[in-house]
Structures are given as C-alpha cells and as structure tokens.
PDB file of C-alpha atoms in Angstrom:
ATOM      1  CA  MET A   1      79.452 114.516  92.576  1.00  0.00           C
ATOM      2  CA  GLN A   2      76.621 112.203  91.674  1.00  0.00           C
ATOM      3  CA  PHE A   3      75.513 111.432  95.175  1.00  0.00           C
ATOM      4  CA  ILE A   4      74.384 114.959  95.929  1.00  0.00           C
ATOM      5  CA  SER A   5      72.739 115.725  92.630  1.00  0.00           C
ATOM      6  CA  GLY A   6      69.486 114.207  93.826  1.00  0.00           C
ATOM      7  CA  LEU A   7      68.922 116.917  96.433  1.00  0.00           C
ATOM      8  CA  GLU A   8      67.302 120.194  95.581  1.00  0.00           C
ATOM      9  CA  LEU A   9      69.473 122.705  97.418  1.00  0.00           C
ATOM     10  CA  LYS A  10      68.491 126.154  96.421  1.00  0.00           C
ATOM     11  CA  LEU A  11      70.008 129.404  97.623  1.00  0.00           C
ATOM     12  CA  VAL A  12      67.282 129.887 100.262  1.00  0.00           C
ATOM     13  CA  TYR A  13      68.388 126.718 102.019  1.00  0.00           C
ATOM     14  CA  PHE A  14      71.891 128.039 102.618  1.00  0.00           C
ATOM     15  CA  LEU A  15      70.549 131.390 103.744  1.00  0.00           C
ATOM     16  CA  ALA A  16      68.177 129.668 106.159  1.00  0.00           C
ATOM     17  CA  VAL A  17      71.053 127.637 107.602  1.00  0.00           C
ATOM     18  CA  SER A  18      73.046 130.830 108.081  1.00  0.00           C
ATOM     19  CA  ALA A  19      70.036 132.444 109.790  1.00  0.00           C
ATOM     20  CA  ILE A  20      69.723 129.476 112.159  1.00  0.00           C
ATOM     21  CA  LEU A  21      73.390 129.725 113.062  1.00  0.00           C
ATOM     22  CA  PHE A  22      73.065 133.465 113.599  1.00  0.00           C
ATOM     23  CA  GLY A  23      70.113 132.968 115.930  1.00  0.00           C
ATOM     24  CA  ILE A  24      71.915 130.303 117.927  1.00  0.00           C
ATOM     25  CA  GLY A  25      75.010 132.494 118.214  1.00  0.00           C
ATOM     26  CA  LEU A  26      72.894 135.446 119.306  1.00  0.00           C
ATOM     27  CA  TYR A  27      71.287 133.325 121.993  1.00  0.00           C
ATOM     28  CA  GLY A  28      74.747 132.322 123.163  1.00  0.00           C
ATOM     29  CA  VAL A  29      75.992 135.915 123.332  1.00  0.00           C
ATOM     30  CA  LEU A  30      72.992 137.014 125.333  1.00  0.00           C
ATOM     31  CA  THR A  31      72.832 134.220 127.876  1.00  0.00           C
ATOM     32  CA  ARG A  32      76.340 133.124 128.745  1.00  0.00           C
ATOM     33  CA  ARG A  33      78.186 134.099 131.879  1.00  0.00           C
ATOM     34  CA  HIS A  34      81.764 133.185 131.126  1.00  0.00           C
ATOM     35  CA  LEU A  35      83.581 135.747 128.993  1.00  0.00           C
ATOM     36  CA  VAL A  36      85.227 133.193 126.722  1.00  0.00           C
ATOM     37  CA  HIS A  37      81.821 131.592 126.117  1.00  0.00           C
ATOM     38  CA  ILE A  38      80.604 134.924 124.759  1.00  0.00           C
ATOM     39  CA  LEU A  39      83.597 135.017 122.438  1.00  0.00           C
ATOM     40  CA  LEU A  40      82.760 131.512 121.197  1.00  0.00           C
ATOM     41  CA  SER A  41      79.233 132.622 120.365  1.00  0.00           C
ATOM     42  CA  VAL A  42      80.546 135.685 118.523  1.00  0.00           C
ATOM     43  CA  GLU A  43      82.671 133.331 116.410  1.00  0.00           C
ATOM     44  CA  LEU A  44      79.524 131.350 115.664  1.00  0.00           C
ATOM     45  CA  ILE A  45      77.799 134.517 114.424  1.00  0.00           C
ATOM     46  CA  LEU A  46      80.796 135.307 112.210  1.00  0.00           C
ATOM     47  CA  ASN A  47      80.668 131.848 110.683  1.00  0.00           C
ATOM     48  CA  ALA A  48      76.979 132.278 109.931  1.00  0.00           C
ATOM     49  CA  VAL A  49      77.876 135.429 108.018  1.00  0.00           C
ATOM     50  CA  LEU A  50      80.594 133.503 106.177  1.00  0.00           C
ATOM     51  CA  ILE A  51      78.140 130.867 104.964  1.00  0.00           C
ATOM     52  CA  ASN A  52      75.797 133.609 103.841  1.00  0.00           C
ATOM     53  CA  LEU A  53      78.503 135.414 101.872  1.00  0.00           C
ATOM     54  CA  VAL A  54      79.863 132.340 100.148  1.00  0.00           C
ATOM     55  CA  ALA A  55      76.358 131.134  99.257  1.00  0.00           C
ATOM     56  CA  PHE A  56      75.582 134.450  97.610  1.00  0.00           C
ATOM     57  CA  SER A  57      78.908 134.442  95.817  1.00  0.00           C
ATOM     58  CA  ALA A  58      78.349 130.946  94.461  1.00  0.00           C
ATOM     59  CA  PHE A  59      74.758 131.486  93.336  1.00  0.00           C
ATOM     60  CA  VAL A  60      74.616 135.083  92.170  1.00  0.00           C
ATOM     61  CA  THR A  61      78.071 136.190  90.976  1.00  0.00           C
ATOM     62  CA  PRO A  62      80.183 133.125  90.321  1.00  0.00           C
ATOM     63  CA  GLU A  63      82.708 134.843  88.087  1.00  0.00           C
ATOM     64  CA  LYS A  64      83.453 137.870  90.176  1.00  0.00           C
ATOM     65  CA  LEU A  65      83.787 135.933  93.460  1.00  0.00           C
ATOM     66  CA  THR A  66      82.806 138.953  95.510  1.00  0.00           C
ATOM     67  CA  GLY A  67      81.513 136.975  98.473  1.00  0.00           C
ATOM     68  CA  GLN A  68      84.595 134.802  98.666  1.00  0.00           C
ATOM     69  CA  MET A  69      86.893 137.808  98.775  1.00  0.00           C
ATOM     70  CA  PHE A  70      84.809 139.340 101.516  1.00  0.00           C
ATOM     71  CA  ALA A  71      84.942 136.003 103.323  1.00  0.00           C
ATOM     72  CA  VAL A  72      88.756 135.840 103.151  1.00  0.00           C
ATOM     73  CA  PHE A  73      89.111 139.273 104.699  1.00  0.00           C
ATOM     74  CA  LEU A  74      86.435 138.461 107.244  1.00  0.00           C
ATOM     75  CA  ILE A  75      88.451 135.444 108.395  1.00  0.00           C
ATOM     76  CA  VAL A  76      91.499 137.691 108.805  1.00  0.00           C
ATOM     77  CA  VAL A  77      89.510 140.248 110.792  1.00  0.00           C
ATOM     78  CA  ALA A  78      88.008 137.514 112.970  1.00  0.00           C
ATOM     79  CA  ALA A  79      91.466 136.191 113.809  1.00  0.00           C
ATOM     80  CA  CYS A  80      92.622 139.667 114.859  1.00  0.00           C
ATOM     81  CA  GLU A  81      89.489 140.246 116.868  1.00  0.00           C
ATOM     82  CA  VAL A  82      89.814 136.983 118.767  1.00  0.00           C
ATOM     83  CA  GLY A  83      93.446 137.745 119.592  1.00  0.00           C
ATOM     84  CA  VAL A  84      92.690 141.196 120.936  1.00  0.00           C
ATOM     85  CA  GLY A  85      89.551 139.997 122.714  1.00  0.00           C
ATOM     86  CA  LEU A  86      91.398 137.261 124.523  1.00  0.00           C
ATOM     87  CA  ALA A  87      94.106 139.711 125.568  1.00  0.00           C
ATOM     88  CA  ILE A  88      91.362 141.913 127.042  1.00  0.00           C
ATOM     89  CA  ILE A  89      89.845 138.918 128.816  1.00  0.00           C
ATOM     90  CA  LEU A  90      93.227 138.071 130.299  1.00  0.00           C
ATOM     91  CA  SER A  91      93.656 141.622 131.586  1.00  0.00           C
ATOM     92  CA  VAL A  92      90.178 141.574 133.091  1.00  0.00           C
ATOM     93  CA  TYR A  93      90.943 138.269 134.756  1.00  0.00           C
ATOM     94  CA  ARG A  94      94.135 139.639 136.227  1.00  0.00           C
ATOM     95  CA  ARG A  95      92.388 142.686 137.632  1.00  0.00           C
ATOM     96  CA  ARG A  96      89.205 141.221 138.948  1.00  0.00           C
ATOM     97  CA  LYS A  97      90.230 137.600 139.457  1.00  0.00           C
ATOM     98  CA  THR A  98      86.955 136.462 137.936  1.00  0.00           C
ATOM     99  CA  VAL A  99      85.585 135.775 134.474  1.00  0.00           C
ATOM    100  CA  ASP A 100      81.968 135.843 135.475  1.00  0.00           C
ATOM    101  CA  VAL A 101      80.164 138.599 133.614  1.00  0.00           C
ATOM    102  CA  ASP A 102      77.795 139.211 136.483  1.00  0.00           C
ATOM    103  CA  ASN A 103      80.681 140.011 138.827  1.00  0.00           C
ATOM    104  CA  ILE A 104      82.336 142.530 136.520  1.00  0.00           C
ATOM    105  CA  ASN A 105      79.991 145.385 137.217  1.00  0.00           C
ATOM    106  CA  ILE A 106      81.968 148.378 138.470  1.00  0.00           C
ATOM    107  CA  LEU A 107      80.466 150.633 135.825  1.00  0.00           C
ATOM    108  CA  LYS A 108      76.942 149.511 136.587  1.00  0.00           C
ATOM    109  CA  TRP A 109      74.765 151.951 138.471  1.00  0.00           C
TER     110      TRP A 109
ATOM    111  CA  MET B   1      71.299 117.684 104.805  1.00  0.00           C
ATOM    112  CA  ILE B   2      73.408 115.558 107.121  1.00  0.00           C
ATOM    113  CA  ILE B   3      75.890 118.387 107.363  1.00  0.00           C
ATOM    114  CA  SER B   4      73.187 120.758 108.487  1.00  0.00           C
ATOM    115  CA  PHE B   5      72.034 118.389 111.215  1.00  0.00           C
ATOM    116  CA  ILE B   6      75.548 118.064 112.571  1.00  0.00           C
ATOM    117  CA  LEU B   7      76.010 121.821 112.264  1.00  0.00           C
ATOM    118  CA  VAL B   8      72.870 122.723 114.187  1.00  0.00           C
ATOM    119  CA  ILE B   9      73.477 120.143 116.892  1.00  0.00           C
ATOM    120  CA  SER B  10      77.078 121.287 117.355  1.00  0.00           C
ATOM    121  CA  ALA B  11      76.022 124.919 117.479  1.00  0.00           C
ATOM    122  CA  ILE B  12      73.373 124.192 120.103  1.00  0.00           C
ATOM    123  CA  MET B  13      75.954 122.326 122.143  1.00  0.00           C
ATOM    124  CA  VAL B  14      78.275 125.350 121.900  1.00  0.00           C
ATOM    125  CA  VAL B  15      75.741 127.698 123.404  1.00  0.00           C
ATOM    126  CA  ALA B  16      73.999 125.321 125.773  1.00  0.00           C
ATOM    127  CA  GLY B  17      76.845 123.219 127.094  1.00  0.00           C
ATOM    128  CA  ARG B  18      77.708 123.266 130.738  1.00  0.00           C
ATOM    129  CA  HIS B  19      81.439 123.061 130.544  1.00  0.00           C
ATOM    130  CA  ILE B  20      83.253 125.598 128.448  1.00  0.00           C
ATOM    131  CA  LEU B  21      85.932 123.188 127.257  1.00  0.00           C
ATOM    132  CA  HIS B  22      83.275 121.028 125.638  1.00  0.00           C
ATOM    133  CA  SER B  23      81.849 124.129 124.005  1.00  0.00           C
ATOM    134  CA  ALA B  24      85.221 124.981 122.493  1.00  0.00           C
ATOM    135  CA  PHE B  25      85.451 121.543 120.886  1.00  0.00           C
ATOM    136  CA  TYR B  26      81.893 121.763 119.663  1.00  0.00           C
ATOM    137  CA  LEU B  27      82.855 125.084 118.092  1.00  0.00           C
ATOM    138  CA  ALA B  28      85.636 123.253 116.257  1.00  0.00           C
ATOM    139  CA  ALA B  29      83.058 120.715 115.000  1.00  0.00           C
ATOM    140  CA  THR B  30      80.800 123.562 113.878  1.00  0.00           C
ATOM    141  CA  LEU B  31      83.647 125.218 111.998  1.00  0.00           C
ATOM    142  CA  LEU B  32      84.408 121.898 110.313  1.00  0.00           C
ATOM    143  CA  CYS B  33      80.788 121.701 109.139  1.00  0.00           C
ATOM    144  CA  VAL B  34      81.022 125.245 107.817  1.00  0.00           C
ATOM    145  CA  ALA B  35      84.125 124.209 105.870  1.00  0.00           C
ATOM    146  CA  MET B  36      82.121 121.309 104.418  1.00  0.00           C
ATOM    147  CA  TYR B  37      79.499 123.824 103.331  1.00  0.00           C
ATOM    148  CA  PHE B  38      82.200 125.795 101.598  1.00  0.00           C
ATOM    149  CA  ILE B  39      83.297 122.710  99.672  1.00  0.00           C
ATOM    150  CA  LEU B  40      79.660 122.139  98.727  1.00  0.00           C
ATOM    151  CA  LEU B  41      79.476 125.698  97.436  1.00  0.00           C
ATOM    152  CA  ARG B  42      82.574 125.213  95.249  1.00  0.00           C
ATOM    153  CA  ALA B  43      84.849 127.335  97.467  1.00  0.00           C
ATOM    154  CA  GLU B  44      87.567 124.831  98.206  1.00  0.00           C
ATOM    155  CA  TYR B  45      90.347 127.300  98.913  1.00  0.00           C
ATOM    156  CA  LEU B  46      88.166 129.074 101.439  1.00  0.00           C
ATOM    157  CA  ALA B  47      87.388 125.758 103.132  1.00  0.00           C
ATOM    158  CA  ALA B  48      91.083 124.953 103.501  1.00  0.00           C
ATOM    159  CA  VAL B  49      91.844 128.463 104.739  1.00  0.00           C
ATOM    160  CA  GLN B  50      89.062 128.286 107.251  1.00  0.00           C
ATOM    161  CA  ILE B  51      90.185 124.941 108.645  1.00  0.00           C
ATOM    162  CA  LEU B  52      93.740 126.197 108.913  1.00  0.00           C
ATOM    163  CA  VAL B  53      93.118 129.623 110.344  1.00  0.00           C
ATOM    164  CA  TYR B  54      89.881 129.229 112.266  1.00  0.00           C
ATOM    165  CA  ILE B  55      90.262 125.785 113.772  1.00  0.00           C
ATOM    166  CA  GLY B  56      94.033 125.710 113.712  1.00  0.00           C
ATOM    167  CA  SER B  57      94.696 129.010 115.416  1.00  0.00           C
ATOM    168  CA  ILE B  58      91.541 130.618 116.771  1.00  0.00           C
ATOM    169  CA  VAL B  59      90.201 127.599 118.618  1.00  0.00           C
ATOM    170  CA  VAL B  60      93.717 126.832 119.860  1.00  0.00           C
ATOM    171  CA  LEU B  61      94.013 130.427 121.069  1.00  0.00           C
ATOM    172  CA  ILE B  62      90.714 130.115 122.897  1.00  0.00           C
ATOM    173  CA  LEU B  63      91.937 126.914 124.535  1.00  0.00           C
ATOM    174  CA  PHE B  64      95.090 128.723 125.654  1.00  0.00           C
ATOM    175  CA  ALA B  65      93.038 131.505 127.164  1.00  0.00           C
ATOM    176  CA  LEU B  66      90.844 128.948 128.929  1.00  0.00           C
ATOM    177  CA  MET B  67      93.930 127.399 130.382  1.00  0.00           C
ATOM    178  CA  MET B  68      95.149 130.768 131.564  1.00  0.00           C
ATOM    179  CA  THR B  69      91.975 131.978 133.174  1.00  0.00           C
ATOM    180  CA  ARG B  70      91.899 128.761 135.156  1.00  0.00           C
ATOM    181  CA  THR B  71      88.381 127.678 134.444  1.00  0.00           C
ATOM    182  CA  LYS B  72      87.126 125.335 137.089  1.00  0.00           C
ATOM    183  CA  VAL B  73      86.472 121.762 136.119  1.00  0.00           C
ATOM    184  CA  GLY B  74      82.967 120.828 137.052  1.00  0.00           C
ATOM    185  CA  HIS B  75      79.377 121.697 136.476  1.00  0.00           C
ATOM    186  CA  ARG B  76      77.964 125.102 137.072  1.00  0.00           C
ATOM    187  CA  THR B  77      74.559 126.463 136.369  1.00  0.00           C
ATOM    188  CA  ASN B  78      74.786 129.423 134.149  1.00  0.00           C
ATOM    189  CA  ILE B  79      72.119 132.048 134.303  1.00  0.00           C
ATOM    190  CA  SER B  80      68.774 132.860 135.805  1.00  0.00           C
ATOM    191  CA  ASN B  81      65.723 131.791 133.929  1.00  0.00           C
ATOM    192  CA  ASN B  82      64.098 134.977 132.746  1.00  0.00           C
ATOM    193  CA  GLN B  83      67.085 136.072 130.689  1.00  0.00           C
ATOM    194  CA  ARG B  84      67.216 132.730 128.967  1.00  0.00           C
ATOM    195  CA  ILE B  85      63.604 132.924 127.818  1.00  0.00           C
ATOM    196  CA  PHE B  86      63.923 136.464 126.506  1.00  0.00           C
ATOM    197  CA  ALA B  87      67.109 135.642 124.656  1.00  0.00           C
ATOM    198  CA  ALA B  88      65.520 132.561 123.111  1.00  0.00           C
ATOM    199  CA  LEU B  89      62.552 134.662 122.017  1.00  0.00           C
ATOM    200  CA  VAL B  90      64.796 137.305 120.500  1.00  0.00           C
ATOM    201  CA  ALA B  91      66.893 134.722 118.653  1.00  0.00           C
ATOM    202  CA  LEU B  92      63.786 132.954 117.387  1.00  0.00           C
ATOM    203  CA  ALA B  93      62.225 136.226 116.229  1.00  0.00           C
ATOM    204  CA  LEU B  94      65.419 137.154 114.384  1.00  0.00           C
ATOM    205  CA  PHE B  95      65.576 133.760 112.711  1.00  0.00           C
ATOM    206  CA  VAL B  96      61.941 133.961 111.611  1.00  0.00           C
ATOM    207  CA  CYS B  97      62.360 137.486 110.218  1.00  0.00           C
ATOM    208  CA  LEU B  98      65.542 136.565 108.362  1.00  0.00           C
ATOM    209  CA  THR B  99      64.054 133.436 106.862  1.00  0.00           C
ATOM    210  CA  LEU B 100      60.937 135.303 105.728  1.00  0.00           C
ATOM    211  CA  VAL B 101      63.054 137.986 104.108  1.00  0.00           C
ATOM    212  CA  PHE B 102      65.232 135.441 102.348  1.00  0.00           C
ATOM    213  CA  TYR B 103      62.269 133.409 101.206  1.00  0.00           C
ATOM    214  CA  ASN B 104      60.351 136.302  99.722  1.00  0.00           C
ATOM    215  CA  ALA B 105      63.274 138.131  98.189  1.00  0.00           C
ATOM    216  CA  LYS B 106      63.601 137.912  94.430  1.00  0.00           C
ATOM    217  CA  ILE B 107      67.263 137.190  93.936  1.00  0.00           C
ATOM    218  CA  ASP B 108      68.176 136.433  90.355  1.00  0.00           C
ATOM    219  CA  THR B 109      70.462 133.482  90.706  1.00  0.00           C
ATOM    220  CA  VAL B 110      72.676 132.191  88.007  1.00  0.00           C
ATOM    221  CA  ALA B 111      72.233 128.551  88.943  1.00  0.00           C
ATOM    222  CA  ASP B 112      69.188 127.038  90.535  1.00  0.00           C
ATOM    223  CA  ASN B 113      70.574 123.954  92.161  1.00  0.00           C
ATOM    224  CA  VAL B 114      73.760 123.399  94.047  1.00  0.00           C
ATOM    225  CA  SER B 115      74.943 120.798  91.584  1.00  0.00           C
ATOM    226  CA  ASN B 116      74.767 123.257  88.703  1.00  0.00           C
ATOM    227  CA  LEU B 117      77.238 125.671  90.263  1.00  0.00           C
ATOM    228  CA  LYS B 118      80.135 126.891  88.219  1.00  0.00           C
ATOM    229  CA  ILE B 119      83.549 125.744  89.307  1.00  0.00           C
ATOM    230  CA  ILE B 120      86.004 128.595  89.653  1.00  0.00           C
ATOM    231  CA  SER B 121      89.620 127.543  89.561  1.00  0.00           C
ATOM    232  CA  ILE B 122      92.056 128.892  92.089  1.00  0.00           C
ATOM    233  CA  LYS B 123      93.972 130.628  89.324  1.00  0.00           C
ATOM    234  CA  GLU B 124      91.024 132.935  88.750  1.00  0.00           C
ATOM    235  CA  PHE B 125      90.633 133.351  92.515  1.00  0.00           C
ATOM    236  CA  ALA B 126      94.243 134.503  92.779  1.00  0.00           C
ATOM    237  CA  ASN B 127      93.759 136.771  89.775  1.00  0.00           C
ATOM    238  CA  ILE B 128      90.801 138.502  91.351  1.00  0.00           C
ATOM    239  CA  LEU B 129      92.442 138.699  94.763  1.00  0.00           C
ATOM    240  CA  PHE B 130      95.680 140.253  93.609  1.00  0.00           C
ATOM    241  CA  SER B 131      94.393 142.470  90.834  1.00  0.00           C
ATOM    242  CA  GLY B 132      91.109 143.804  92.118  1.00  0.00           C
ATOM    243  CA  TYR B 133      91.593 143.535  95.857  1.00  0.00           C
ATOM    244  CA  THR B 134      95.207 144.552  96.326  1.00  0.00           C
ATOM    245  CA  LEU B 135      94.436 147.446  98.648  1.00  0.00           C
ATOM    246  CA  PRO B 136      92.346 145.406 101.105  1.00  0.00           C
ATOM    247  CA  PHE B 137      95.095 142.802 101.054  1.00  0.00           C
ATOM    248  CA  GLU B 138      97.727 145.291 102.174  1.00  0.00           C
ATOM    249  CA  VAL B 139      95.378 146.856 104.679  1.00  0.00           C
ATOM    250  CA  ALA B 140      94.683 143.396 106.099  1.00  0.00           C
ATOM    251  CA  SER B 141      98.364 142.809 106.693  1.00  0.00           C
ATOM    252  CA  VAL B 142      98.638 146.165 108.493  1.00  0.00           C
ATOM    253  CA  LEU B 143      95.588 145.166 110.533  1.00  0.00           C
ATOM    254  CA  LEU B 144      97.272 141.924 111.507  1.00  0.00           C
ATOM    255  CA  LEU B 145     100.342 143.851 112.624  1.00  0.00           C
ATOM    256  CA  ALA B 146      98.218 146.221 114.675  1.00  0.00           C
ATOM    257  CA  ALA B 147      96.312 143.343 116.272  1.00  0.00           C
ATOM    258  CA  LEU B 148      99.528 141.521 117.113  1.00  0.00           C
ATOM    259  CA  VAL B 149     101.087 144.550 118.766  1.00  0.00           C
ATOM    260  CA  GLY B 150      97.844 145.434 120.492  1.00  0.00           C
ATOM    261  CA  SER B 151      97.217 142.010 121.965  1.00  0.00           C
ATOM    262  CA  VAL B 152     100.794 141.753 123.198  1.00  0.00           C
ATOM    263  CA  VAL B 153     100.563 145.154 124.859  1.00  0.00           C
ATOM    264  CA  LEU B 154      97.189 144.369 126.398  1.00  0.00           C
ATOM    265  CA  ALA B 155      98.257 141.037 127.796  1.00  0.00           C
ATOM    266  CA  MET B 156     101.534 142.140 129.316  1.00  0.00           C
ATOM    267  CA  LYS B 157     101.930 142.031 133.039  1.00  0.00           C
ATOM    268  CA  GLU B 158     102.439 145.329 134.770  1.00  0.00           C
ATOM    269  CA  LYS B 159     105.987 145.959 135.839  1.00  0.00           C
ATOM    270  CA  THR B 160     106.194 145.067 139.502  1.00  0.00           C
ATOM    271  CA  ASP B 161     109.257 144.732 141.681  1.00  0.00           C
ATOM    272  CA  GLU B 162     110.136 141.392 140.132  1.00  0.00           C
ATOM    273  CA  GLU B 163     111.535 141.381 136.664  1.00  0.00           C
ATOM    274  CA  SER B 164     108.392 140.291 134.840  1.00  0.00           C
ATOM    275  CA  SER B 165     108.492 142.064 131.537  1.00  0.00           C
ATOM    276  CA  GLY B 166     105.897 140.212 129.538  1.00  0.00           C
ATOM    277  CA  ASP B 167     103.495 137.368 129.453  1.00  0.00           C
ATOM    278  CA  ASP B 168     105.193 134.842 127.267  1.00  0.00           C
ATOM    279  CA  PRO B 169     102.505 132.194 126.670  1.00  0.00           C
ATOM    280  CA  GLU B 170      99.944 134.809 125.749  1.00  0.00           C
ATOM    281  CA  LYS B 171     102.391 136.570 123.476  1.00  0.00           C
ATOM    282  CA  GLU B 172     103.205 133.244 121.915  1.00  0.00           C
ATOM    283  CA  SER B 173      99.611 132.295 121.330  1.00  0.00           C
ATOM    284  CA  ALA B 174      98.720 135.731 119.996  1.00  0.00           C
ATOM    285  CA  GLY B 175     101.732 135.394 117.750  1.00  0.00           C
ATOM    286  CA  ILE B 176     100.607 131.949 116.594  1.00  0.00           C
ATOM    287  CA  ALA B 177      97.198 133.188 115.473  1.00  0.00           C
ATOM    288  CA  ASN B 178      98.667 136.142 113.670  1.00  0.00           C
ATOM    289  CA  VAL B 179     101.452 134.175 112.028  1.00  0.00           C
ATOM    290  CA  ASP B 180      98.929 131.685 110.690  1.00  0.00           C
ATOM    291  CA  ALA B 181      96.728 134.435 109.312  1.00  0.00           C
ATOM    292  CA  GLU B 182      99.761 136.101 107.774  1.00  0.00           C
ATOM    293  CA  LYS B 183     100.882 132.848 106.200  1.00  0.00           C
ATOM    294  CA  LYS B 184      97.489 132.539 104.604  1.00  0.00           C
ATOM    295  CA  GLU B 185      97.608 136.136 103.444  1.00  0.00           C
ATOM    296  CA  SER B 186     100.992 135.785 101.815  1.00  0.00           C
ATOM    297  CA  LYS B 187     100.070 132.575 100.031  1.00  0.00           C
TER     298      LYS B 187
END
C-alpha cells in the first residue's frame, strides 16, 4: 500500500470522522419528519460507532481484536433493530395512515 | 482523505435530502465509505460483512418499507425553522466536545500511523470469535430468532372477515435481513 503511506493518519483522525458522522446522524434524528428518515439517521449513528470501535481495535489492541468483535455483534443487533423498527413503522402506517411524525401525536398533551 | 470527503457529503445528503429515496441511496454510499474505512484499518472481513449485511439487507429492507408506506414522489418541505437551528447547534456542540475529548486524551497506541498497523489474518479472527466470544455468538443467534418472530408478528395484518393471515412481503423482507445476518453468523 505505497500510495497511502505518505499520509499521516493518526488515531485521532478516525475518531474525529466518527464524531462528525455521529453529529450528522444526530441532526438527522432530531429534524426529520418521515419515520423511515429517522431510522436512516439512526443507522448513520450506528456506523459512526462502528468506525470508532474498529479504529480503537486497530490502533490500541491489534492482537485481541476486541473492537472488531464488538463491531460484528453490533452489525447483528443493528440488523435486528431495523427489522423490528420497520415492522413497527408498518403497523403505525396501517393504523394512522400517515408516516409524518408531527401527525402521530395521540399521546401528546 | 478522499474517502472522508465522500463520506461526509453522503451523510449530509442523507439527513438533508428532500426525497427519502435519495436519502436511502446516499445511506448506501455512506455505508460503502465506512467499509472502505474498515479496509484501511486492516479489518477486511468486517468490511465484507458490512457490505453484505448492511447494504445488502438493511438498505434493501428500508427500500421495501418505503415502497409499502407509499411515500409520495415529489418535493416536500420538512420541518419548521427553529427546530432545525437547535438541532444543528446540538449536533455541532456534540461534535466539538467529542473531538476535544479525543484530541486531549492520552491513548497509548501501538502504532502511530495507519500504514504501520498490524495485519491480523482471518484465522486469528475466527480463533478469537469462536473461542473467546462463543456465548455472545449463541446469544446473537437467539436474538436474530427473536427479532424475526417479533417483526413478523408486528407486521401481520389483523384478522378481518377476509382470509388475510399475514403480510407476505414484509415477512419476506424481514426474513431476508435475518437470513443474511444468520448466514454471516454461521460463517
């Protein structure tokens, strides 16, 4: 890999990238109106955490691979969560005939 | 560096795009960039797994759900302005705090540069996964079973006078995501 050996990529760079992604995902969760959009932003947050974990695993404990194991199980959990979340969204759509978060406010006082 | 540009631009298009279908495809581009980061960090198996499971089943599942909730084709304005500004401020504050913490933390790293990273073969990965992490592995398969059953139950139509006993496309797509994750687990 000679073409990337000229760049100085320390650990902080990967952590900063993961923080950027987390911030963008958080902005998406807080400001979107469509339910599936919120789920997309939650997936973005999860991927930020994945980059963080794998960066730590590569730089701090390369032999024990702790971060990569955590990342594998996190991918499994994210798949389950998206499946169940989309089933919930489908049920909500069938009940209320809308996927606009502002219109789903029965419990709001 | 190029990867990070593409990543940030795709992520911004996910959260700021007008049409949700475009956002789903920008999410796929973001996940591809994350997989490229994994390859850069010497985690090739994780990159392949992520492309297979995340892009191959989760994004497809989201596209199925978009098809089923009958999202309208066309532009719509999303939210009122004051919530957008507060959310941007909160996200920016979180990013600044996180970056400050990461910059000032004294983490003793084994390698200083990304090109000096140690290459771990997949044989050692499999060793660690199946010897040290056997219990989480089994628990993950039970979790997949629970999620499969749960999403099928949640997405079923209620029994009305007609003989609708289930929602087949949603069951299928929930099954697709779980079968892919299980295939990866049993590899």
